[in-house]
Coordinates of N, CA and C in Angstrom, one line a residue:
X585 N 78.7 129.3 108.8 CA 79.3 130.2 107.9 C 79.7 130.6 106.3
X586 N 80.2 131.0 105.9 CA 80.1 131.1 104.2 C 80.3 129.4 103.5
X587 N 79.0 129.6 103.0 CA 80.3 128.6 102.2 C 81.7 128.5 101.4
X588 N 82.7 127.6 101.6 CA 83.8 127.2 100.7 C 84.4 128.1 102.0
X589 N 84.2 128.4 103.2 CA 84.2 129.7 104.3 C 85.4 128.2 104.9
X590 N 86.0 126.6 104.9 CA 86.2 126.4 105.4 C 87.8 125.7 104.0
X591 N 87.0 126.7 102.9 CA 88.5 126.1 102.2 C 89.0 127.2 101.9
X592 N 88.9 128.5 101.9 CA 89.3 129.5 101.8 C 90.5 129.8 103.0
X593 N 89.6 129.6 104.2 CA 90.7 129.1 105.3 C 91.5 127.9 105.1
X594 N 92.0 127.1 104.6 CA 93.2 126.3 104.3 C 94.5 127.0 103.0
X595 N 93.9 127.8 102.9 CA 94.3 128.3 101.4 C 95.2 129.4 102.2
X596 N 94.3 130.1 102.7 CA 95.1 131.5 103.9 C 96.2 130.3 105.0
X597 N 96.5 128.9 105.0 CA 97.5 129.2 106.2 C 97.4 127.6 105.2
X598 N 98.6 128.0 104.0 CA 98.9 127.1 103.3 C 98.0 126.1 103.2
X599 N 96.9 125.6 103.1 CA 97.1 124.2 103.6 C 95.9 123.9 101.6
X600 N 94.7 122.2 102.2 CA 94.3 122.2 101.2 C 93.0 120.7 102.1
X601 N 92.4 120.6 100.8 CA 91.8 119.5 101.2 C 90.5 118.8 100.0
X602 N 90.8 117.5 100.4 CA 90.0 116.7 99.7 C 89.0 115.3 100.4
X603 N 88.6 114.8 99.2 CA 87.6 113.1 100.0 C 87.9 112.8 98.9
X604 N 88.2 111.3 99.3 CA 87.0 109.8 98.3 C 86.6 108.9 99.1
X605 N 85.9 107.9 98.2 CA 84.9 106.8 98.2 C 85.6 105.7 97.9
X606 N 85.8 104.5 99.2 CA 86.1 103.6 98.5 C 84.9 102.6 98.4
X607 N 84.6 101.0 98.8 CA 83.8 100.5 98.7 C 82.4 101.2 100.0
X608 N 83.8 100.8 100.8 CA 82.1 101.1 102.2 C 83.2 102.4 103.0
X609 N 84.3 103.1 102.6 CA 84.9 104.1 103.2 C 85.1 105.7 102.9
X610 N 84.5 106.3 103.1 CA 84.6 107.9 102.8 C 86.1 108.0 103.7
X611 N 86.7 109.2 103.2 CA 87.4 109.8 103.9 C 87.4 110.7 103.7
X612 N 87.8 111.9 104.7 CA 88.1 113.7 104.2 C 89.7 113.7 104.8
X613 N 89.8 114.5 103.8 CA 91.3 114.7 104.8 C 91.7 115.8 104.3
X614 N 92.8 117.3 105.3 CA 93.1 118.1 105.0 C 94.6 118.6 105.6
X615 N 95.3 119.6 105.1 CA 96.6 120.5 105.4 C 96.8 121.6 105.4
X616 N 97.7 121.5 107.1 CA 97.8 123.4 106.8 C 99.0 124.1 108.0
X617 N 98.7 125.0 107.8 CA 100.4 125.6 108.9 C 99.4 125.0 110.0
X618 N 101.0 124.3 111.5 CA 100.9 123.9 112.5 C 100.1 125.1 113.2
X619 N 100.3 126.2 113.2 CA 99.1 127.3 113.7 C 98.1 128.0 113.3
X620 N 98.2 127.0 112.8 CA 96.6 126.9 112.3 C 95.7 126.0 112.8
X621 N 96.3 124.9 112.8 CA 95.9 123.3 113.2 C 95.2 123.4 113.9
X622 N 95.0 124.2 114.9 CA 93.7 123.9 116.3 C 92.4 124.2 115.7
X623 N 92.4 125.8 115.1 CA 91.1 126.2 115.1 C 91.0 125.7 113.8
X624 N 91.9 125.0 112.2 CA 91.3 124.1 111.7 C 90.9 123.2 112.3
X625 N 90.9 122.1 113.1 CA 90.6 120.6 113.3 C 89.4 121.2 113.9
X626 N 88.7 122.3 114.3 CA 87.7 122.7 115.2 C 86.8 122.9 114.2
X627 N 87.0 123.5 113.1 CA 86.7 123.9 111.7 C 85.9 122.3 110.9
X628 N 86.6 122.0 111.3 CA 86.4 120.2 110.4 C 85.3 119.7 111.4
X629 N 85.2 119.9 112.4 CA 84.6 118.8 113.2 C 83.3 119.3 112.8
X630 N 83.0 120.7 112.7 CA 81.8 121.0 112.1 C 81.3 120.4 110.8
X631 N 81.7 119.7 109.9 CA 81.0 118.8 109.1 C 80.3 118.0 109.8
X632 N 80.7 117.2 110.8 CA 80.3 116.3 110.8 C 79.5 116.5 112.7
X633 N 79.3 117.0 113.1 CA 78.9 117.8 114.3 C 77.6 118.2 113.9
X634 N 77.6 119.3 113.0 CA 76.0 120.3 112.2 C 76.3 120.3 111.1
X635 N 76.7 120.2 110.3 CA 76.9 120.9 108.7 C 76.1 121.3 108.2
X636 N 76.0 121.4 107.3 CA 74.6 122.8 107.1 C 73.7 122.0 105.6
X637 N 74.4 121.4 104.7 CA 74.2 120.2 104.1 C 73.0 121.4 103.2
X638 N 73.7 122.7 102.2 CA 72.6 123.6 101.7 C 72.4 123.2 100.0
X639 N 71.3 123.3 100.2 CA 70.2 122.7 99.4 C 70.6 123.0 97.9
X640 N 71.5 125.1 97.6 CA 71.7 124.9 96.2 C 73.5 124.5 96.4
X641 N 74.8 123.5 97.1 CA 75.9 123.4 96.8 C 75.2 122.4 96.9
X642 N 74.1 121.2 97.6 CA 74.2 119.9 96.8 C 74.1 120.0 95.4
X643 N 72.9 120.7 95.0 CA 72.8 121.4 93.7 C 73.7 121.8 92.4
X644 N 74.3 122.2 92.8 CA 75.4 122.6 92.3 C 76.5 121.9 92.2
X645 N 76.4 120.6 93.0 CA 77.6 120.0 93.2 C 77.0 118.1 92.0
X646 N 75.9 118.7 91.5 CA 75.7 116.8 91.1 C 77.0 117.6 89.8
X647 N 76.9 118.8 89.2 CA 77.6 119.5 87.8 C 79.2 118.2 87.6
X648 N 79.7 118.1 89.0 CA 80.6 117.6 89.6 C 80.8 116.4 89.2
X649 N 79.8 115.5 90.1 CA 79.2 114.4 89.9 C 78.7 113.7 88.7
X650 N 78.6 114.2 88.0 CA 77.9 113.5 86.0 C 80.1 114.3 85.2
X651 N 80.1 114.8 86.2 CA 81.1 115.1 84.8 C 82.3 113.9 85.0
X652 N 82.9 113.7 86.8 CA 83.3 112.5 87.0 C 83.3 111.2 86.7
X653 N 81.7 111.1 86.6 CA 81.2 110.1 85.7 C 81.9 110.4 84.3
X654 N 81.7 111.4 83.8 CA 82.2 110.9 82.2 C 83.3 110.7 81.6
X655 N 83.8 111.0 82.4 CA 85.9 111.1 82.7 C 85.3 109.4 82.8
X656 N 84.6 108.5 83.5 CA 85.0 107.0 84.1 C 84.7 106.5 82.7
X657 N 83.4 107.2 81.7 CA 83.4 106.7 80.8 C 83.8 105.9 79.8
X658 N 85.3 106.7 79.8 CA 86.3 107.4 78.6 C 87.0 105.8 79.6
X659 N 86.9 105.5 80.4 CA 88.5 104.9 80.9 C 87.9 102.6 80.9
X660 N 88.7 102.5 79.9 CA 88.9 101.2 80.0 C 88.7 100.3 81.3
X661 N 89.5 100.9 82.0 CA 89.4 100.4 83.5 C 87.8 99.5 83.7
X662 N 87.1 101.4 84.0 CA 86.3 101.0 84.5 C 85.2 100.2 83.9
X663 N 85.1 100.3 82.5 CA 84.1 99.7 81.5 C 84.7 98.3 82.1
X664 N 86.3 97.6 81.7 CA 85.3 96.7 82.7 C 84.8 96.1 83.3
X665 N 85.1 96.6 84.6 CA 84.4 96.9 86.2 C 83.4 96.0 86.0
X666 N 82.7 97.5 85.5 CA 81.2 97.4 85.5 C 81.2 96.3 84.8
X667 N 81.5 95.7 83.1 CA 81.2 94.4 82.8 C 81.3 93.3 83.8
X668 N 82.1 93.0 83.9 CA 82.3 92.6 85.6 C 80.7 92.4 86.2
X669 N 81.1 93.1 87.0 CA 80.2 93.7 88.2 C 78.8 93.5 87.7
X670 N 78.4 93.3 86.1 CA 77.7 93.3 85.3 C 76.3 91.9 86.2
X671 N 77.5 90.3 86.0 CA 77.5 89.3 86.5 C 77.0 88.6 88.0
X672 N 77.2 89.8 88.8 CA 76.0 90.1 90.2 C 74.8 89.4 90.8
X673 N 74.9 89.2 91.3 CA 73.2 88.7 91.8 C 72.7 89.9 91.9
X674 N 71.1 89.5 90.9 CA 70.7 90.6 90.5 C 70.0 92.6 92.5
X675 N 70.1 91.0 93.6 CA 69.8 90.9 94.3 C 70.8 92.2 95.3
X676 N 72.0 92.7 95.1 CA 73.9 92.8 95.7 C 73.2 94.4 94.9
X677 N 74.5 94.9 95.8 CA 74.6 96.4 95.6 C 75.8 96.3 94.6
X678 N 76.7 95.2 94.2 CA 77.2 94.9 94.0 C 76.8 95.5 92.1
X679 N 75.4 95.4 91.9 CA 74.9 95.9 90.7 C 74.3 97.1 90.1
X680 N 74.2 97.8 91.1 CA 73.9 99.0 91.7 C 74.8 99.7 90.5
X681 N 73.9 101.3 89.6 CA 74.8 102.7 89.4 C 75.6 103.5 91.2
X682 N 76.9 102.9 90.9 CA 77.8 103.0 92.1 C 77.8 104.9 91.9
X683 N 78.0 105.1 91.6 CA 78.2 107.2 90.5 C 78.0 108.1 90.9
X684 N 76.1 107.6 89.9 CA 75.2 108.9 89.8 C 76.1 109.5 88.7
X685 N 74.7 110.8 87.5 CA 75.0 111.0 87.7 C 74.1 112.3 87.6
X686 N 73.7 113.0 85.9 CA 72.8 114.4 86.0 C 71.8 114.2 86.5
X687 N 71.4 113.0 85.6 CA 69.8 112.5 85.1 C 69.4 111.3 86.6
X688 N 70.6 110.6 87.4 CA 70.1 110.6 88.0 C 70.2 111.1 89.2
X689 N 71.2 111.7 89.5 CA 70.9 112.4 90.8 C 69.3 113.7 91.0
X690 N 69.7 114.3 89.7 CA 68.2 115.4 90.1 C 67.6 114.8 89.5
X691 N 66.7 113.5 88.7 CA 65.3 113.4 88.5 C 64.4 113.6 89.2
X692 N 64.2 113.2 90.8 CA 63.4 113.4 91.6 C 63.3 115.3 92.5
X693 N 64.5 115.0 91.4 CA 64.6 117.5 91.8 C 65.4 118.0 93.4
X694 N 64.9 118.8 93.9 CA 66.4 119.3 94.7 C 65.9 119.0 96.0
X695 N 64.6 118.9 96.8 CA 64.3 118.5 98.1 C 63.8 116.8 98.1
X696 N 63.8 116.2 97.3 CA 64.4 114.4 97.3 C 65.8 114.8 97.6
X697 N 66.2 115.2 96.3 CA 68.5 114.8 96.6 C 68.3 115.1 98.0
X698 N 68.2 116.5 98.4 CA 68.3 116.9 99.5 C 68.2 116.0 100.8
X699 N 67.0 116.1 100.9 CA 66.2 114.7 101.6 C 67.3 113.5 101.5
X700 N 68.1 112.7 100.6 CA 67.9 111.8 101.1 C 69.6 111.7 101.9
X701 N 70.2 112.9 101.0 CA 72.1 113.4 102.1 C 71.6 113.0 102.9
X702 N 70.9 114.6 103.8 CA 70.3 114.6 105.3 C 70.2 112.5 105.4
X703 N 69.2 112.3 105.2 CA 69.4 111.6 105.8 C 70.1 110.2 106.2
X704 N 70.8 110.4 104.5 CA 72.0 109.5 104.3 C 73.1 109.7 106.1
X705 N 72.9 110.9 105.3 CA 74.0 111.8 107.2 C 73.5 111.8 107.9
X706 N 71.9 111.2 108.4 CA 71.5 111.2 110.1 C 72.0 109.7 110.1
X707 N 71.4 109.0 109.7 CA 71.9 106.9 109.1 C 73.7 106.7 109.6
X708 N 74.1 107.7 109.0 CA 75.8 106.9 108.8 C 76.4 107.4 109.9
X709 N 76.1 109.2 109.4 CA 77.2 109.3 110.5 C 77.5 109.9 112.0
X710 N 78.6 109.3 112.7 CA 78.0 108.7 114.5 C 79.4 108.4 115.0
X711 N 79.9 108.4 115.9 CA 80.9 108.8 116.6 C 81.8 107.4 116.1
X712 N 80.7 105.9 116.6 CA 80.9 104.4 116.1 C 81.0 104.0 114.7
X713 N 80.9 104.8 114.1 CA 81.0 104.4 112.8 C 82.1 105.1 112.0
X714 N 83.2 105.8 112.7 CA 84.4 107.2 112.5 C 85.9 107.7 113.4
X715 N 87.0 107.1 112.6 CA 87.5 108.0 113.4 C 88.2 109.2 112.2
X716 N 88.8 109.2 114.2 CA 90.1 110.4 114.1 C 91.3 110.5 114.0
X717 N 91.9 111.2 112.9 CA 93.2 111.2 112.3 C 93.7 112.2 112.6
X718 N 95.1 112.4 113.5 CA 95.0 114.1 113.8 C 96.6 113.2 113.3
X719 N 98.4 114.4 112.8 CA 99.0 114.0 112.4 C 99.9 116.0 112.5
X720 N 100.2 116.1 113.9 CA 100.7 118.1 114.1 C 102.0 117.7 114.5
X721 N 102.4 118.7 115.6 CA 103.9 119.0 115.9 C 103.5 119.0 117.3
X722 N 102.9 119.2 117.9 CA 102.0 119.6 119.3 C 102.3 117.8 119.5
X723 N 102.6 118.0 120.9 CA 102.3 116.5 121.4 C 101.1 115.6 121.8
X724 N 101.1 114.3 121.3 CA 100.0 113.9 121.5 C 99.1 113.6 121.6
X725 N 99.0 113.6 123.3 CA 98.4 114.4 124.8 C 97.7 115.6 124.0
X726 N 98.3 116.3 123.4 CA 97.5 117.6 123.1 C 96.6 117.6 122.3
X727 N 97.0 117.0 120.5 CA 96.6 116.5 119.9 C 94.7 115.5 120.7
X728 N 95.2 114.2 121.0 CA 94.3 114.3 121.6 C 92.7 114.4 122.2
X729 N 93.7 115.8 123.4 CA 93.3 116.7 124.3 C 91.9 117.8 122.6
X730 N 92.8 117.9 122.0 CA 91.9 119.2 120.9 C 90.8 117.6 120.6
X731 N 91.2 117.1 120.0 CA 89.9 115.6 119.2 C 88.8 115.7 119.8
X732 N 89.8 115.2 121.2 CA 88.3 115.4 122.3 C 87.7 116.2 123.1
X733 N 87.9 117.7 122.8 CA 87.4 119.1 123.0 C 86.2 118.7 121.6
X734 N 86.4 119.2 120.4 CA 85.6 119.2 119.0 C 85.4 117.8 118.9
X735 N 85.1 117.2 118.2 CA 84.9 115.7 118.6 C 83.5 115.6 119.5
X736 N 83.8 115.6 120.5 CA 83.3 114.5 121.6 C 82.2 115.5 122.1
X737 N 81.1 116.2 121.6 CA 80.2 116.3 122.0 C 78.7 115.9 121.0
X738 N 80.1 115.2 119.9 CA 78.7 114.4 118.6 C 78.2 113.1 119.5
X739 N 76.8 113.6 119.3 CA 76.3 112.4 119.8 C 76.4 110.6 119.3
X740 N 76.5 110.4 120.4 CA 77.1 108.5 120.2 C 76.3 108.0 118.7
X741 N 74.5 108.5 118.8 CA 73.5 108.5 117.2 C 73.5 109.1 116.9
X742 N 74.5 110.3 116.8 CA 74.2 111.8 115.3 C 72.9 112.2 116.5
X743 N 72.9 113.7 115.6 CA 72.3 115.0 116.1 C 71.1 114.2 115.6
X744 N 71.0 112.9 114.9 CA 69.5 113.1 114.9 C 68.4 112.1 115.7
X745 N 69.5 111.1 116.5 CA 69.4 110.7 117.0 C 68.9 108.8 116.3
X746 N 69.4 108.6 114.9 CA 68.9 107.5 114.2 C 70.2 106.9 113.8
X747 N 71.3 108.2 114.2 CA 72.1 106.8 113.4 C 73.3 105.4 113.9
X748 N 72.7 104.5 113.2 CA 73.4 102.9 113.1 C 74.5 102.5 113.9
X749 N 75.0 102.1 115.1 CA 76.6 101.8 115.0 C 77.1 100.9 115.0
X750 N 76.3 100.2 113.6 CA 77.2 99.1 113.0 C 76.8 99.6 111.8
X751 N 78.0 99.3 111.1 CA 78.0 99.6 109.6 C 76.9 98.4 108.9
X752 N 76.3 98.5 107.7 CA 75.3 97.0 106.8 C 76.4 96.8 106.8
X753 N 76.1 95.1 106.3 CA 77.0 94.9 106.2 C 76.6 94.1 104.3
X754 N 77.9 93.5 104.3 CA 76.5 94.0 102.6 C 77.3 92.1 102.0
X755 N 78.0 91.3 103.2 CA 77.7 90.2 103.4 C 76.5 89.3 102.7
X756 N 75.4 89.4 102.5 CA 74.3 88.8 102.7 C 73.3 89.8 101.3
X757 N 72.4 89.2 100.9 CA 73.1 88.5 99.4 C 74.2 88.0 98.8
X758 N 74.8 86.8 99.1 CA 75.9 87.6 98.3 C 76.2 87.8 96.7
X759 N 77.2 88.1 96.9 CA 77.4 88.6 95.3 C 77.6 88.2 94.1
X760 N 78.0 86.8 94.4 CA 78.4 85.9 93.2 C 77.7 84.8 93.8
X761 N 77.0 83.6 93.5 CA 77.0 82.6 94.1 C 77.1 81.2 93.3
X762 N 76.9 80.1 93.4 CA 78.0 79.1 92.5 C 77.1 79.5 90.9
X763 N 76.4 79.1 90.7 CA 76.0 80.2 89.7 C 76.3 81.0 89.0
X764 N 76.7 82.0 89.4 CA 77.2 82.9 88.4 C 78.9 82.6 88.8
X765 N 79.2 82.6 89.2 CA 80.2 81.6 88.7 C 81.7 80.9 88.1
X766 N 81.7 81.1 86.4 CA 82.8 80.1 86.3 C 82.0 80.9 84.6
X767 N 82.6 82.3 84.7 CA 82.1 82.0 83.4 C 82.7 83.0 82.4
X768 N 83.3 83.6 81.0 CA 83.9 84.1 80.3 C 83.5 84.5 79.6
X769 N 83.8 86.1 80.1 CA 82.9 86.9 78.5 C 84.4 87.6 77.5
X770 N 84.2 87.9 76.4 CA 84.9 88.4 75.7 C 84.6 90.2 75.2
X771 N 85.3 90.6 75.7 CA 85.1 91.6 75.4 C 85.6 92.1 74.0
X772 N 84.5 93.4 73.2 CA 85.4 93.3 72.1 C 86.2 95.0 72.1
X773 N 86.9 96.0 71.9 CA 87.9 96.9 71.9 C 88.7 97.5 73.1
X774 N 89.8 97.7 72.9 CA 91.0 98.3 73.3 C 92.0 97.5 73.3
X775 N 93.0 97.4 74.5 CA 94.0 96.7 74.3 C 93.9 95.0 75.1
X776 N 94.2 93.8 74.6 CA 93.8 92.7 74.8 C 94.8 93.2 76.8
X777 N 93.7 92.2 77.2 CA 94.0 93.0 78.7 C 93.1 91.7 79.4
X778 N 93.9 90.7 80.6 CA 92.8 89.3 80.9 C 92.3 90.3 82.9
X779 N 91.2 89.7 82.3 CA 90.3 91.0 84.0 C 90.5 89.3 84.6
X780 N 90.7 88.9 86.4 CA 89.8 87.7 86.7 C 89.4 88.2 88.6
X781 N 88.1 87.8 87.9 CA 87.2 88.2 89.5 C 86.0 87.4 90.8
X782 N 87.4 86.8 91.4 CA 86.5 85.6 92.4 C 87.1 86.3 93.7
X783 N 85.3 86.5 94.8 CA 84.8 86.1 95.6 C 85.8 85.7 96.6
X784 N 85.8 86.4 97.1 CA 86.9 86.8 99.0 C 85.8 86.4 100.1
X785 N 86.6 86.4 101.7 CA 84.6 85.8 102.2 C 86.2 87.2 102.9
X786 N 85.2 87.7 104.2 CA 85.1 89.4 104.5 C 86.5 88.7 104.9
X787 N 87.8 89.9 105.5 CA 89.0 90.4 105.8 C 89.1 91.1 107.0
X788 N 87.6 91.7 106.8 CA 87.9 92.7 108.3 C 88.3 92.2 109.3
X789 N 88.2 91.3 109.9 CA 88.7 90.8 111.5 C 90.1 90.9 110.7
X790 N 90.9 91.1 110.4 CA 92.2 91.4 109.7 C 92.6 91.9 109.4
X791 N 91.8 93.1 109.2 CA 92.3 94.6 108.3 C 93.6 94.9 109.1
X792 N 93.7 95.0 110.2 CA 94.9 95.7 110.5 C 96.2 95.1 110.2
X793 N 96.6 93.6 109.2 CA 97.2 93.2 109.0 C 97.5 93.7 107.4
X794 N 96.4 94.1 107.1 CA 96.1 94.2 105.4 C 97.0 93.2 105.1
X795 N 96.1 91.8 105.1 CA 95.9 90.9 104.1 C 95.7 91.3 102.2
X796 N 94.4 91.7 102.0 CA 94.0 92.1 100.9 C 96.1 92.5 100.0
X797 N 97.0 93.2 100.4 CA 97.9 93.4 100.2 C 98.5 92.9 99.8
X798 N 98.5 91.4 100.8 CA 99.1 90.2 100.1 C 99.0 89.9 98.9
X799 N 97.8 89.6 98.6 CA 97.3 89.3 97.8 C 98.0 89.4 96.5
X800 N 97.0 91.4 96.8 CA 97.5 92.1 95.4 C 98.9 91.5 95.0
X801 N 100.3 91.9 96.0 CA 101.9 91.4 95.5 C 101.8 90.1 95.0
X802 N 101.0 89.3 95.7 CA 101.3 88.2 95.2 C 100.3 88.4 93.6
X803 N 98.9 89.1 93.0 CA 98.8 88.5 92.3 C 99.8 89.4 90.7
X804 N 100.1 90.5 91.3 CA 100.9 91.5 90.2 C 102.0 91.3 90.1
X805 N 103.4 90.2 91.0 CA 104.9 90.3 90.7 C 105.1 89.5 89.4
X806 N 106.4 89.4 89.3 CA 105.9 90.1 87.4 C 107.9 89.4 87.8
X807 N 108.4 89.2 88.8 CA 109.7 88.3 89.3 C 109.4 87.5 88.8
X808 N 111.1 86.6 88.9 CA 111.6 85.5 88.5 C 110.0 84.3 90.3
X809 N 110.6 83.6 89.7 CA 109.4 82.7 89.8 C 107.8 83.1 90.3
X810 N 107.8 84.6 89.6 CA 105.8 84.4 89.5 C 104.9 83.9 89.4
X811 N 103.6 84.2 89.5 CA 102.8 83.0 88.6 C 103.1 83.6 87.7

């Protein structure tokens, strides 16, 4: 398919697409008219079954990543977060530079960057690691049949046969061992704020009940009898 062909298809049918990456999850999403839903879903499935990973497109996308990083550097909340994570165990991914910029992404050249992305895709994008959610006017059996038809032929271990069915567990090494806790930092500049970081046990077994939302509400509620 042509570069940006999917975006043009969506735009032609009143739709759009986007994506975001959280700590351990990447979400791709889009919308379009119901008349073009089936064709759009088929094209979307190719992202995961047979992505082009065009070298020129990847190399050009570094500019967007660098622009995002430049914007983040001006954000006080981003700066505070990075300061706190700098106290983490050096062996933990929390210490790493999470987003990248023009310098770090281009330092090895185009071939190395494209190879690293291809390897990451092959290691992490396979059915046991992915979920597909559709919302449309068609009855649920038809939506399920379309998802099965378009996504069902993706090999369980990915096209390269090396995808790990279980995601990497970042519990170990522990990012904040006892010697790394009970610290107080004073950061100069900006307006007065108080940031508190405390480690939690993994909440994955309870993910369907969203326990972190309860904790967030409890900590941020500012009404009567609040903390």
